[in-house]
Coordinates of C-alpha atoms in Angstrom, one line a residue:
A23 CA 98.6 70.9 136.0
N24 CA 98.4 70.4 139.0
V25 CA 95.1 69.5 139.4
V26 CA 94.3 67.2 135.9
G27 CA 97.8 66.2 136.2
S28 CA 99.4 64.4 132.3
Q29 CA 97.3 61.2 132.7
G30 CA 94.1 62.7 134.2
F31 CA 91.9 61.0 136.1
S32 CA 92.3 57.1 137.5
L33 CA 88.8 54.6 137.5
Q34 CA 88.5 52.3 139.5
A35 CA 85.0 50.4 139.5
R36 CA 83.9 48.7 143.6
A37 CA 81.3 46.5 142.6
A38 CA 81.6 43.8 145.1
D39 CA 79.6 40.7 146.1
T40 CA 78.1 39.6 150.4
K41 CA 79.1 36.3 150.8
L42 CA 79.1 34.4 154.4
T43 CA 82.3 32.7 155.6
N44 CA 82.6 31.8 159.0
G45 CA 78.4 33.2 159.1
K46 CA 79.8 36.5 158.6
P47 CA 79.0 38.0 156.2
L48 CA 82.4 39.0 153.8
S49 CA 82.6 42.0 150.1
V50 CA 83.4 39.8 147.6
P51 CA 84.9 42.2 145.2
D52 CA 83.8 41.0 141.4
G53 CA 86.7 41.3 139.6
M54 CA 84.7 39.9 136.0
A55 CA 82.4 43.9 136.6
N56 CA 84.7 45.4 137.1
R57 CA 87.7 45.3 134.2
A58 CA 84.4 45.3 132.0
I59 CA 83.0 49.0 133.4
E60 CA 86.3 50.3 133.6
A61 CA 87.4 48.5 129.6
A62 CA 84.1 50.4 128.8
F63 CA 84.5 53.7 130.2
A64 CA 87.4 53.7 128.7
D65 CA 86.4 52.9 125.6
W66 CA 83.8 56.3 125.6
S67 CA 87.0 58.2 127.2
A68 CA 88.4 58.3 124.4
T69 CA 88.8 61.3 121.8
G70 CA 85.9 62.0 119.8
V71 CA 83.6 60.0 121.8
C72 CA 82.2 61.4 125.1
D73 CA 82.8 65.0 123.2
I74 CA 79.5 65.4 121.2
S75 CA 81.3 67.7 118.7
G76 CA 84.5 64.8 118.5
H77 CA 87.3 67.6 119.2
M78 CA 87.9 66.1 122.5
G79 CA 88.5 63.1 124.5
F80 CA 87.6 63.5 128.5
F81 CA 90.8 64.4 129.5
D82 CA 91.1 67.2 127.0
L83 CA 87.7 68.3 128.6
C84 CA 88.5 67.7 131.9
R85 CA 92.0 70.0 131.6
V86 CA 89.6 72.1 129.0
A87 CA 86.8 71.9 131.8
M88 CA 90.0 72.7 134.8
R89 CA 90.9 76.1 133.2
A90 CA 87.5 77.7 132.5
V91 CA 87.5 76.8 136.5
A92 CA 90.4 78.9 137.3
Q93 CA 89.8 81.6 135.0
D94 CA 85.7 82.9 134.2
G95 CA 85.5 80.8 138.5
E96 CA 83.2 78.5 137.0
M97 CA 82.5 75.3 133.4
L98 CA 79.2 75.1 131.9
I99 CA 78.8 72.4 131.0
R100 CA 76.3 69.5 129.2
R101 CA 74.9 66.2 128.8
V102 CA 73.9 65.5 125.7
R103 CA 71.2 62.4 126.3
G104 CA 70.6 59.2 123.6
K105 CA 71.0 56.5 120.8
A106 CA 71.8 58.7 118.2
V107 CA 74.9 60.4 121.0
N108 CA 76.5 57.0 120.3
R109 CA 77.1 53.8 121.6
Y110 CA 77.0 53.8 125.6
G111 CA 74.1 57.0 124.8
Y112 CA 76.4 60.1 126.2
A113 CA 78.1 62.9 126.2
L114 CA 79.3 66.1 126.9
Q115 CA 78.8 69.7 125.3
L116 CA 80.9 72.0 126.3
L117 CA 79.5 75.5 126.6
D118 CA 81.8 79.1 126.8
I119 CA 80.0 80.3 130.2
D120 CA 80.1 84.1 128.7
R121 CA 76.7 81.6 127.0
L122 CA 74.8 82.0 130.6
E123 CA 74.7 86.0 130.8
V124 CA 75.2 87.9 134.1
S125 CA 73.1 90.9 133.3
D126 CA 69.4 88.3 132.4
N127 CA 67.5 89.5 135.7
R128 CA 64.3 89.4 136.0
R129 CA 61.3 87.6 137.4
L130 CA 58.8 84.7 135.1
S131 CA 55.1 84.1 135.4
N132 CA 55.3 81.1 136.9
G133 CA 57.3 83.1 140.2
N134 CA 60.8 82.3 139.3
I135 CA 63.8 83.9 139.5
V136 CA 66.5 84.7 137.0
R137 CA 69.7 86.1 138.8
M138 CA 73.0 86.7 136.3
G139 CA 71.3 83.8 133.9
V140 CA 70.2 80.9 136.6
E141 CA 66.5 80.2 136.4
L142 CA 65.9 79.3 140.7
D143 CA 62.8 78.1 142.3
T144 CA 61.5 79.2 145.8
Y145 CA 63.9 78.1 147.6
G146 CA 67.2 78.4 146.2
R147 CA 67.3 75.8 143.8
P148 CA 68.5 75.5 140.1
V149 CA 65.1 75.2 138.2
A150 CA 67.1 76.0 134.6
Y151 CA 70.4 77.6 132.5
W152 CA 68.8 80.2 130.1
L153 CA 71.5 80.0 127.4
R154 CA 72.8 81.9 124.1
T155 CA 72.2 80.2 121.6
S156 CA 74.5 81.9 119.5
H157 CA 78.2 82.6 121.2
P158 CA 78.3 86.1 122.7
G159 CA 81.8 87.1 120.8
D160 CA 79.8 86.2 117.2
R161 CA 78.9 88.4 115.5
S162 CA 79.2 87.2 111.5
P163 CA 76.1 88.1 109.0
A164 CA 75.1 84.6 108.7
Q165 CA 73.6 85.8 112.9
I166 CA 69.8 85.5 112.8
P167 CA 67.8 87.1 114.2
A168 CA 70.9 89.9 115.5
D169 CA 69.7 90.4 118.0
V170 CA 70.1 88.5 121.5
Q171 CA 67.7 84.2 122.1
R172 CA 68.3 83.0 124.7
E173 CA 67.1 79.5 125.2
P174 CA 66.1 77.2 128.9
I175 CA 68.3 73.9 129.4
P176 CA 66.4 71.9 132.9
A177 CA 68.9 71.6 135.5
A178 CA 69.5 68.1 134.9
D179 CA 70.9 68.2 131.4
I180 CA 73.7 70.8 132.1
F181 CA 77.0 70.4 134.5
H182 CA 77.8 75.0 136.1
C183 CA 80.7 74.3 139.0
F184 CA 81.8 76.4 140.3
V185 CA 83.3 76.3 144.1
P186 CA 81.4 78.5 146.5
L187 CA 82.6 80.8 149.2
R188 CA 79.9 82.4 151.1
P189 CA 76.0 81.7 151.4
E190 CA 73.9 82.1 147.7
Q191 CA 76.4 82.2 145.8
R192 CA 75.3 81.9 142.2
R193 CA 77.6 82.2 140.2
G194 CA 81.9 81.3 140.5
V195 CA 85.3 83.9 141.5
P196 CA 87.9 83.1 139.6
L197 CA 90.9 81.9 141.4
M198 CA 92.7 84.4 140.8
H199 CA 90.4 87.3 142.1
S200 CA 92.4 88.2 145.9
A201 CA 95.8 88.0 143.8
I202 CA 94.6 90.5 140.9
E203 CA 95.0 94.1 142.8
S204 CA 98.7 93.0 143.5
L205 CA 99.3 91.6 140.2
Y206 CA 98.1 95.2 138.4
H207 CA 100.3 97.3 141.4
L208 CA 103.5 94.8 139.5
G209 CA 102.1 96.0 136.2
E210 CA 102.7 98.9 136.7
L211 CA 105.4 99.0 138.4
D212 CA 106.8 97.3 135.5
Q213 CA 106.1 99.5 133.5
S214 CA 107.5 102.9 135.3
A215 CA 110.5 101.4 136.2
L216 CA 111.1 100.5 132.2
V217 CA 110.6 103.4 131.5
A218 CA 112.8 104.6 133.5
A219 CA 115.5 102.3 132.8
R220 CA 116.1 103.1 129.3
K221 CA 116.4 106.7 130.3
G222 CA 118.7 107.2 132.3
A223 CA 121.2 103.9 129.8
D224 CA 120.6 107.0 127.3
T225 CA 123.3 109.8 127.3
L226 CA 120.5 112.5 128.8
G227 CA 121.5 116.2 129.6
F228 CA 119.5 119.2 129.3
F229 CA 122.0 122.6 128.2
V230 CA 122.1 125.9 131.0
S231 CA 122.6 129.0 129.5
P232 CA 124.0 131.2 132.1
D233 CA 121.3 133.7 132.4
G234 CA 118.2 131.0 132.2
Q235 CA 117.6 131.5 129.1
P236 CA 117.1 129.1 126.3
P237 CA 119.1 129.5 122.9
T238 CA 118.4 131.8 120.5
A239 CA 118.3 131.6 115.7
D240 CA 120.6 133.4 114.3
E241 CA 120.0 135.5 112.4
N242 CA 120.2 132.2 109.5
G243 CA 117.4 130.8 111.4
D244 CA 119.8 127.9 112.9
C245 CA 119.6 127.1 116.2
P246 CA 123.7 127.5 118.0
I247 CA 122.6 124.0 119.7
E248 CA 121.7 121.4 117.5
V249 CA 121.8 117.5 119.0
S250 CA 121.9 115.4 115.5
V251 CA 122.0 111.2 116.3
A252 CA 121.3 110.1 119.9
G253 CA 123.5 110.4 122.9
T254 CA 125.9 113.0 121.5
F255 CA 125.9 116.9 122.0
D256 CA 126.7 119.8 120.3
T257 CA 129.8 121.9 120.8
L258 CA 128.6 124.1 123.5
P259 CA 128.5 127.7 122.8
E260 CA 130.2 130.3 124.9
G261 CA 128.6 130.2 128.5
Y262 CA 126.3 127.1 128.8
D263 CA 126.2 124.1 129.8
I264 CA 125.2 120.5 130.4
R265 CA 122.9 119.6 133.4
P266 CA 123.1 115.6 132.5
Y267 CA 120.2 113.0 133.2
E268 CA 120.2 111.3 136.6
S269 CA 118.5 107.5 136.8
K270 CA 118.3 105.4 139.5
Y271 CA 116.6 102.6 137.6
P272 CA 117.1 99.9 137.7
S273 CA 117.5 100.5 141.5
D274 CA 118.0 98.2 145.2
M275 CA 114.3 97.9 146.2
Y276 CA 112.8 97.3 142.6
G277 CA 114.0 93.8 143.7
V278 CA 112.0 94.0 146.5
F279 CA 108.8 95.4 145.4
V280 CA 108.7 92.6 142.9
K281 CA 109.1 89.9 145.4
D282 CA 107.3 91.3 148.4
N283 CA 104.1 91.0 145.9
L284 CA 104.7 87.8 144.1
R285 CA 104.5 86.2 147.5
R286 CA 100.9 88.0 148.2
V287 CA 100.3 86.6 144.3
A288 CA 101.2 82.9 146.1
S289 CA 99.2 83.4 149.1
G290 CA 96.4 84.5 146.7
L291 CA 96.2 81.3 145.1
N292 CA 97.7 79.4 147.7
V293 CA 100.2 78.1 146.3
S294 CA 104.4 78.6 147.4
Y295 CA 106.2 81.1 146.4
N296 CA 109.2 79.0 145.3
G297 CA 107.4 77.7 143.0
L298 CA 105.0 80.5 141.8
A299 CA 108.3 82.8 141.0
N300 CA 110.6 79.9 140.3
D301 CA 112.9 81.6 143.1
L302 CA 115.4 78.3 144.6
E303 CA 117.4 81.5 147.0
G304 CA 118.2 80.7 150.1
V305 CA 115.4 77.8 149.9
N306 CA 116.6 74.9 151.7
F307 CA 114.7 70.7 151.7
S308 CA 112.8 71.1 155.2
S309 CA 111.5 74.5 153.7
I310 CA 110.1 73.4 150.2
R311 CA 109.3 70.2 151.2
A312 CA 107.1 72.2 154.0
G313 CA 105.4 74.9 151.7
L314 CA 105.2 72.6 148.2
L315 CA 102.8 69.7 152.0
E316 CA 101.0 72.8 152.8
E317 CA 100.6 73.5 148.7
R318 CA 99.6 70.3 146.8
E319 CA 97.3 69.6 149.8
F320 CA 94.8 73.1 148.4
W321 CA 95.4 71.0 144.8
M322 CA 94.2 67.8 146.3
E323 CA 91.2 69.8 148.4
T324 CA 90.4 71.0 144.8
Q325 CA 91.0 67.5 142.9
Q326 CA 88.6 66.2 145.6
W327 CA 86.4 69.3 144.6
L328 CA 86.4 67.8 141.1
I329 CA 85.6 64.3 141.7
D330 CA 82.5 65.5 144.0
S331 CA 80.4 67.9 141.8
F332 CA 82.0 66.4 138.5
L333 CA 83.4 63.5 137.6
K334 CA 80.6 60.8 139.8
P335 CA 78.0 62.9 138.7
V336 CA 79.0 62.1 135.0
F337 CA 80.0 58.5 135.6
L338 CA 76.4 58.2 137.2
D339 CA 75.2 59.5 134.1
W340 CA 76.9 57.7 131.9
L341 CA 76.5 54.3 133.5
K342 CA 73.5 54.5 133.4
M343 CA 72.7 55.3 129.6
A344 CA 75.0 52.3 128.8
L345 CA 73.4 50.1 130.9
G346 CA 70.3 50.3 129.9
L347 CA 71.4 50.2 127.0
G348 CA 73.3 46.8 127.5
A349 CA 76.8 48.3 126.1
V350 CA 78.8 47.2 129.2
S351 CA 79.9 43.6 128.0
M352 CA 81.5 40.9 130.6
E353 CA 84.7 39.1 129.5
N354 CA 82.8 36.6 128.4
G355 CA 80.6 38.4 125.6
S356 CA 77.1 38.7 128.1
P357 CA 75.9 42.3 129.2
L358 CA 75.9 43.4 132.5
P359 CA 72.7 43.6 133.7
A360 CA 70.6 47.1 133.8
A361 CA 68.5 45.8 137.1
K362 CA 71.8 45.8 139.6
F363 CA 72.5 49.4 138.6
D364 CA 73.1 49.5 142.7
K365 CA 76.1 46.8 142.5
F366 CA 78.2 48.5 140.0
K367 CA 77.6 52.4 140.6
T368 CA 80.6 51.3 144.0
H369 CA 83.5 53.4 142.4
T370 CA 86.4 55.9 143.3
W371 CA 89.0 57.9 141.5
Q372 CA 92.2 59.1 141.9
G373 CA 94.1 61.8 140.9
R374 CA 97.5 62.7 140.4
R375 CA 100.5 62.5 143.5
W376 CA 103.5 63.9 143.5
P377 CA 106.7 62.0 144.0
W378 CA 109.9 64.2 146.2
V379 CA 113.1 64.5 145.5
D380 CA 114.6 62.1 147.8
P381 CA 112.4 58.8 147.7
E382 CA 114.3 56.9 149.2
K383 CA 113.4 57.8 152.7
D384 CA 108.9 58.2 152.2
I385 CA 108.9 54.4 150.4
S386 CA 111.4 52.9 154.4
A387 CA 109.0 55.5 155.8
A388 CA 105.6 54.3 154.5
G389 CA 107.1 50.0 154.6
Q390 CA 107.7 50.8 158.4
A391 CA 104.4 52.4 158.3
I392 CA 102.5 48.9 157.0
D393 CA 105.0 46.5 158.8
R394 CA 104.0 47.8 163.0
G395 CA 100.4 48.7 161.6
L396 CA 99.5 51.9 161.0
D397 CA 98.7 52.1 157.0
S398 CA 98.1 50.0 154.9
P399 CA 99.5 49.0 150.7
Q400 CA 95.7 50.3 150.3
R401 CA 96.7 53.6 151.2
I402 CA 100.2 54.1 150.0
A403 CA 99.3 53.2 146.7
G404 CA 96.5 55.6 146.9
Q405 CA 99.0 58.6 147.6
Q406 CA 101.2 57.2 145.0
G407 CA 98.7 58.1 142.0
R408 CA 98.4 54.0 141.8
D409 CA 95.3 51.7 142.3
V410 CA 96.3 48.9 144.9
E411 CA 94.8 46.1 142.6
D412 CA 96.4 47.3 139.7
V413 CA 100.3 47.2 140.5
L414 CA 99.5 43.5 142.4
D415 CA 98.4 43.1 138.2
D416 CA 101.3 43.8 137.4
I417 CA 103.7 41.6 139.4
A418 CA 101.4 38.4 138.7
A419 CA 101.9 39.8 135.4
F420 CA 105.8 40.2 135.4
Q421 CA 106.7 37.0 137.9
A422 CA 104.6 34.7 135.4
M423 CA 106.8 36.6 131.9
V424 CA 110.2 36.0 133.8
K425 CA 108.9 32.1 135.1
A426 CA 107.9 31.4 130.9
K427 CA 110.9 34.0 129.3
G428 CA 113.5 32.3 131.7
V429 CA 114.7 34.5 132.6
V430 CA 117.3 35.2 135.3
L431 CA 117.1 38.5 137.4
G432 CA 119.2 40.1 140.4
D433 CA 119.0 39.2 143.6
V434 CA 116.2 42.4 143.5
L435 CA 113.5 41.1 140.5
R436 CA 114.4 37.5 141.6
P437 CA 111.1 35.9 142.6
T438 CA 111.3 34.5 146.9
L439 CA 111.8 30.8 148.7
S440 CA 109.7 30.1 150.6
P441 CA 110.5 26.4 152.3
S442 CA 107.4 23.9 152.3
A443 CA 106.4 21.4 155.1
D444 CA 109.2 19.5 153.7
G445 CA 111.9 21.1 154.1
A446 CA 111.9 22.2 150.0
A447 CA 111.9 25.8 149.2
T448 CA 109.0 26.2 147.2
L449 CA 108.8 28.8 144.0
I450 CA 106.7 32.2 145.1

């Protein structure tokens, strides 16, 4: 939710031409080409096009892949190319990481070594991935042969993405690895506290005889003490007493232990405790803002990792295939030339951003930063998860609708009147 978000990542094409203005080179955006690239990529991202199985769109694929990184530590995606795939000649196949077995370790006859299913050359660079031809969980009669079958897939056809934590790391580790022990202890205490609390809630006790001996049966074989209904006791024989069982649970220490362990878990996950535990006790605006700033910095770091390791290579792969097949067309119907791939490949990705509970102060601060030359509208829009060009296009379209409809707006939305040179008011 915090990395991919509800809208996914937004592609912003940045193709531009260089023109001389007053003898100086000036970069001018190629709006027609950028709109064509963004429209074509949006069409490819639809459900049933980008996913070779036809079950997911690009947004769903990113969401499931990021979930796999969180729980498995890595994601495995196969690139599928060819005219038969779709009109763009490019698709993706999301694979379960269990197809890449950690137990597959051997040396090949070509001198390469296989480490946990990844074939490496002498420099440690992945050459191929030895994937199982069937899922390890498939135990159906249709699985023939029954023994394990692996096939090498070239590394150029595989996205194997994980967050590296140390040099020469070959496989990823789950994002929750540092919090697992604290979660285990918390779960064990939870079970023990639940059992103790249930015992304490029942009316329990022990019958005590004067000589410490257990009660004996009479001549008919009946015991003089018998409990017939839970929570009730029979009339005691002469000389017998009852010693109640007293449980101290739930105790005051239980909540303290849970809170301390959840804080450890939050530190291991790089998130704020208040958001993880849904605990806003003793929190003020300044403290929760400081915690959220640190957490959101981690989410943006993860977003940038996903962009660099997956989204950018996917776009470049797709663009090369799409341009080669003439599948990216401009508004006039002519396709973008494949020979200008280096020009059209310039792009950026915009991930989700998070609004504050008091946006008025942030908007005021952003406006002052722009007025004083300390920031730019492009950066402010990017911090809000938007493209400044899209914002300007929306404003222009809105003003055109206002003019066409002849609508009278309030002071805030009314177009600005600017004085011209002859003193007359000009509508902006």
